[in-house]
mmCIF file of C-alpha atoms in Angstrom:
data_model
loop_
_atom_site.group_PDB
_atom_site.id
_atom_site.type_symbol
_atom_site.label_atom_id
_atom_site.label_comp_id
_atom_site.label_asym_id
_atom_site.label_seq_id
_atom_site.Cartn_x
_atom_site.Cartn_y
_atom_site.Cartn_z
ATOM 1 C CA GLN A 1 0.000 0.000 0.000
ATOM 2 C CA VAL A 2 1.224 3.484 -0.887
ATOM 3 C CA GLN A 3 -0.199 6.758 0.354
ATOM 4 C CA LEU A 4 0.337 9.838 -1.786
ATOM 5 C CA VAL A 5 0.063 13.439 -0.637
ATOM 6 C CA GLU A 6 0.270 16.321 -3.097
ATOM 7 C CA SER A 7 1.279 19.869 -2.230
ATOM 8 C CA GLY A 8 2.361 23.066 -3.936
ATOM 9 C CA GLY A 9 -0.839 24.100 -5.635
ATOM 10 C CA GLY A 10 -2.156 27.640 -5.517
ATOM 11 C CA LEU A 11 -3.133 30.723 -7.457
ATOM 12 C CA VAL A 12 -0.732 32.069 -10.066
ATOM 13 C CA GLN A 13 -0.945 34.524 -12.931
ATOM 14 C CA ALA A 14 -0.750 33.368 -16.503
ATOM 15 C CA GLY A 15 2.869 33.018 -17.547
ATOM 16 C CA GLY A 16 3.958 32.161 -14.040
ATOM 17 C CA SER A 17 5.329 28.965 -12.516
ATOM 18 C CA LEU A 18 4.483 26.471 -9.806
ATOM 19 C CA ARG A 19 6.127 23.310 -8.570
ATOM 20 C CA LEU A 20 3.951 20.507 -7.313
ATOM 21 C CA SER A 21 5.267 17.813 -5.007
ATOM 22 C CA CYS A 22 3.895 14.376 -4.243
ATOM 23 C CA ALA A 23 5.225 12.654 -1.137
ATOM 24 C CA ALA A 24 4.791 8.903 -0.918
ATOM 25 C CA SER A 25 4.794 6.619 2.067
ATOM 26 C CA GLY A 26 6.120 3.094 1.958
ATOM 27 C CA ARG A 27 9.365 1.426 0.970
ATOM 28 C CA THR A 28 8.256 0.432 -2.526
ATOM 29 C CA PHE A 29 8.002 3.935 -4.009
ATOM 30 C CA SER A 30 11.226 3.537 -5.965
ATOM 31 C CA SER A 31 9.797 0.549 -7.838
ATOM 32 C CA TYR A 32 6.675 2.359 -9.078
ATOM 33 C CA ASN A 33 6.211 4.382 -12.207
ATOM 34 C CA MET A 34 4.539 7.646 -11.285
ATOM 35 C CA GLY A 35 2.151 9.954 -13.062
ATOM 36 C CA TRP A 36 0.477 13.332 -12.759
ATOM 37 C CA PHE A 37 -3.105 13.777 -13.891
ATOM 38 C CA ARG A 38 -5.466 16.726 -13.742
ATOM 39 C CA GLN A 39 -9.184 17.356 -13.759
ATOM 40 C CA ALA A 40 -10.751 20.679 -14.678
ATOM 41 C CA PRO A 41 -14.331 21.535 -13.684
ATOM 42 C CA GLY A 42 -16.811 19.724 -15.886
ATOM 43 C CA LYS A 43 -14.098 17.740 -17.655
ATOM 44 C CA GLU A 44 -12.713 14.245 -17.400
ATOM 45 C CA ARG A 45 -9.481 13.517 -15.612
ATOM 46 C CA GLU A 46 -6.567 13.538 -18.041
ATOM 47 C CA PHE A 47 -2.961 12.448 -18.104
ATOM 48 C CA VAL A 48 -0.364 15.204 -17.772
ATOM 49 C CA ALA A 49 3.036 13.572 -17.317
ATOM 50 C CA GLY A 50 4.652 10.352 -16.172
ATOM 51 C CA ILE A 51 8.040 9.077 -15.121
ATOM 52 C CA SER A 52 9.494 5.607 -14.899
ATOM 53 C CA TRP A 53 10.657 4.075 -11.628
ATOM 54 C CA SER A 54 14.293 4.944 -12.378
ATOM 55 C CA GLY A 55 13.521 8.420 -13.660
ATOM 56 C CA GLY A 56 15.090 7.534 -16.989
ATOM 57 C CA ILE A 57 11.893 7.684 -19.013
ATOM 58 C CA THR A 58 9.411 10.548 -19.063
ATOM 59 C CA TYR A 59 6.296 11.121 -21.102
ATOM 60 C CA TYR A 60 4.114 14.203 -21.485
ATOM 61 C CA ALA A 61 0.737 15.135 -22.829
ATOM 62 C CA ASP A 62 1.053 17.313 -25.915
ATOM 63 C CA SER A 63 -0.699 20.157 -24.127
ATOM 64 C CA VAL A 64 2.114 20.532 -21.572
ATOM 65 C CA LYS A 65 5.156 19.393 -23.536
ATOM 66 C CA GLY A 66 7.926 21.962 -23.343
ATOM 67 C CA ARG A 67 6.320 23.743 -20.365
ATOM 68 C CA PHE A 68 6.087 21.080 -17.653
ATOM 69 C CA THR A 69 8.836 18.838 -16.298
ATOM 70 C CA ILE A 70 8.334 15.739 -14.179
ATOM 71 C CA SER A 71 11.120 14.456 -11.946
ATOM 72 C CA ARG A 72 11.555 12.259 -8.922
ATOM 73 C CA ASP A 73 13.838 11.780 -5.952
ATOM 74 C CA ASN A 74 13.635 8.187 -4.795
ATOM 75 C CA ALA A 75 15.727 8.913 -1.713
ATOM 76 C CA LYS A 76 12.999 11.346 -0.609
ATOM 77 C CA ASN A 77 10.059 9.278 -1.887
ATOM 78 C CA THR A 78 8.896 12.313 -3.817
ATOM 79 C CA VAL A 79 7.845 13.103 -7.364
ATOM 80 C CA TYR A 80 7.670 16.657 -8.687
ATOM 81 C CA LEU A 81 5.923 18.525 -11.445
ATOM 82 C CA GLN A 82 7.553 21.806 -12.440
ATOM 83 C CA MET A 83 5.023 23.888 -14.337
ATOM 84 C CA ASN A 84 6.243 26.896 -16.309
ATOM 85 C CA ARG A 85 4.497 29.352 -18.634
ATOM 86 C CA LEU A 86 1.182 28.475 -17.090
ATOM 87 C CA LYS A 87 -2.007 29.162 -19.008
ATOM 88 C CA SER A 88 -5.578 29.608 -17.839
ATOM 89 C CA GLU A 89 -6.422 26.240 -19.378
ATOM 90 C CA ASP A 90 -4.010 24.594 -16.930
ATOM 91 C CA THR A 91 -6.451 25.385 -14.121
ATOM 92 C CA ALA A 92 -7.464 22.079 -12.540
ATOM 93 C CA VAL A 93 -7.070 19.805 -9.570
ATOM 94 C CA TYR A 94 -3.790 17.957 -10.015
ATOM 95 C CA TYR A 95 -3.382 14.384 -8.806
ATOM 96 C CA CYS A 96 -0.342 12.177 -8.534
ATOM 97 C CA ALA A 97 -0.689 8.459 -8.993
ATOM 98 C CA ALA A 98 1.415 5.310 -8.717
ATOM 99 C CA ASP A 99 1.538 2.464 -11.229
ATOM 100 C CA ARG A 100 2.586 -0.837 -9.648
ATOM 101 C CA PHE A 101 3.022 -2.721 -12.933
ATOM 102 C CA PRO A 102 6.725 -3.526 -13.357
ATOM 103 C CA ILE A 103 7.345 -2.251 -16.873
ATOM 104 C CA ASP A 104 10.031 0.085 -18.107
ATOM 105 C CA ARG A 105 7.733 2.532 -19.807
ATOM 106 C CA VAL A 106 5.233 5.162 -18.748
ATOM 107 C CA ARG A 107 1.533 4.478 -19.082
ATOM 108 C CA SER A 108 -1.122 7.158 -19.451
ATOM 109 C CA LYS A 109 -4.507 5.571 -18.775
ATOM 110 C CA ILE A 110 -6.317 6.278 -15.515
ATOM 111 C CA HIS A 111 -7.192 2.632 -14.914
ATOM 112 C CA GLU A 112 -3.512 1.666 -15.173
ATOM 113 C CA TYR A 113 -2.686 3.505 -11.958
ATOM 114 C CA ASP A 114 -3.284 1.847 -8.625
ATOM 115 C CA TYR A 115 -2.826 4.522 -5.975
ATOM 116 C CA TRP A 116 -3.970 8.141 -6.003
ATOM 117 C CA GLY A 117 -3.456 11.232 -3.913
ATOM 118 C CA GLN A 118 -6.213 13.566 -2.831
ATOM 119 C CA GLY A 119 -5.276 16.283 -5.306
ATOM 120 C CA THR A 120 -4.081 19.877 -5.123
ATOM 121 C CA GLN A 121 -5.798 22.847 -6.757
ATOM 122 C CA VAL A 122 -3.958 24.908 -9.343
ATOM 123 C CA THR A 123 -5.658 28.093 -10.506
ATOM 124 C CA VAL A 124 -4.164 30.222 -13.258
ATOM 125 C CA SER A 125 -5.607 33.699 -13.617
ATOM 126 C CA SER A 126 -5.509 35.430 -16.982
#
């Protein structure tokens, strides 16, 4: 079992930056691929970015490619999402999630992730 707790959300102006963190409990964090998802009001939850267990493979949604960076620190049981050049359409609740399946690639489907955090709100004002 893994518990995930996101932090770092808030209100920022368009063009600004935020860094989200996701702290995980448990000794198996370093073996899980991790992902960030988001859900805007009235919309379905969508994949944002993912990172392999080693950190060697990353994958991004087209909408955030070049602006967001996912990283992880296995010694700290933490995964990060650096968000730059934020746009109003990035406004959403952001969730981190853990994928237990032992594969060396990043998956992007909601049902492929086993553990979820409670989410952190990101609001971008235009």
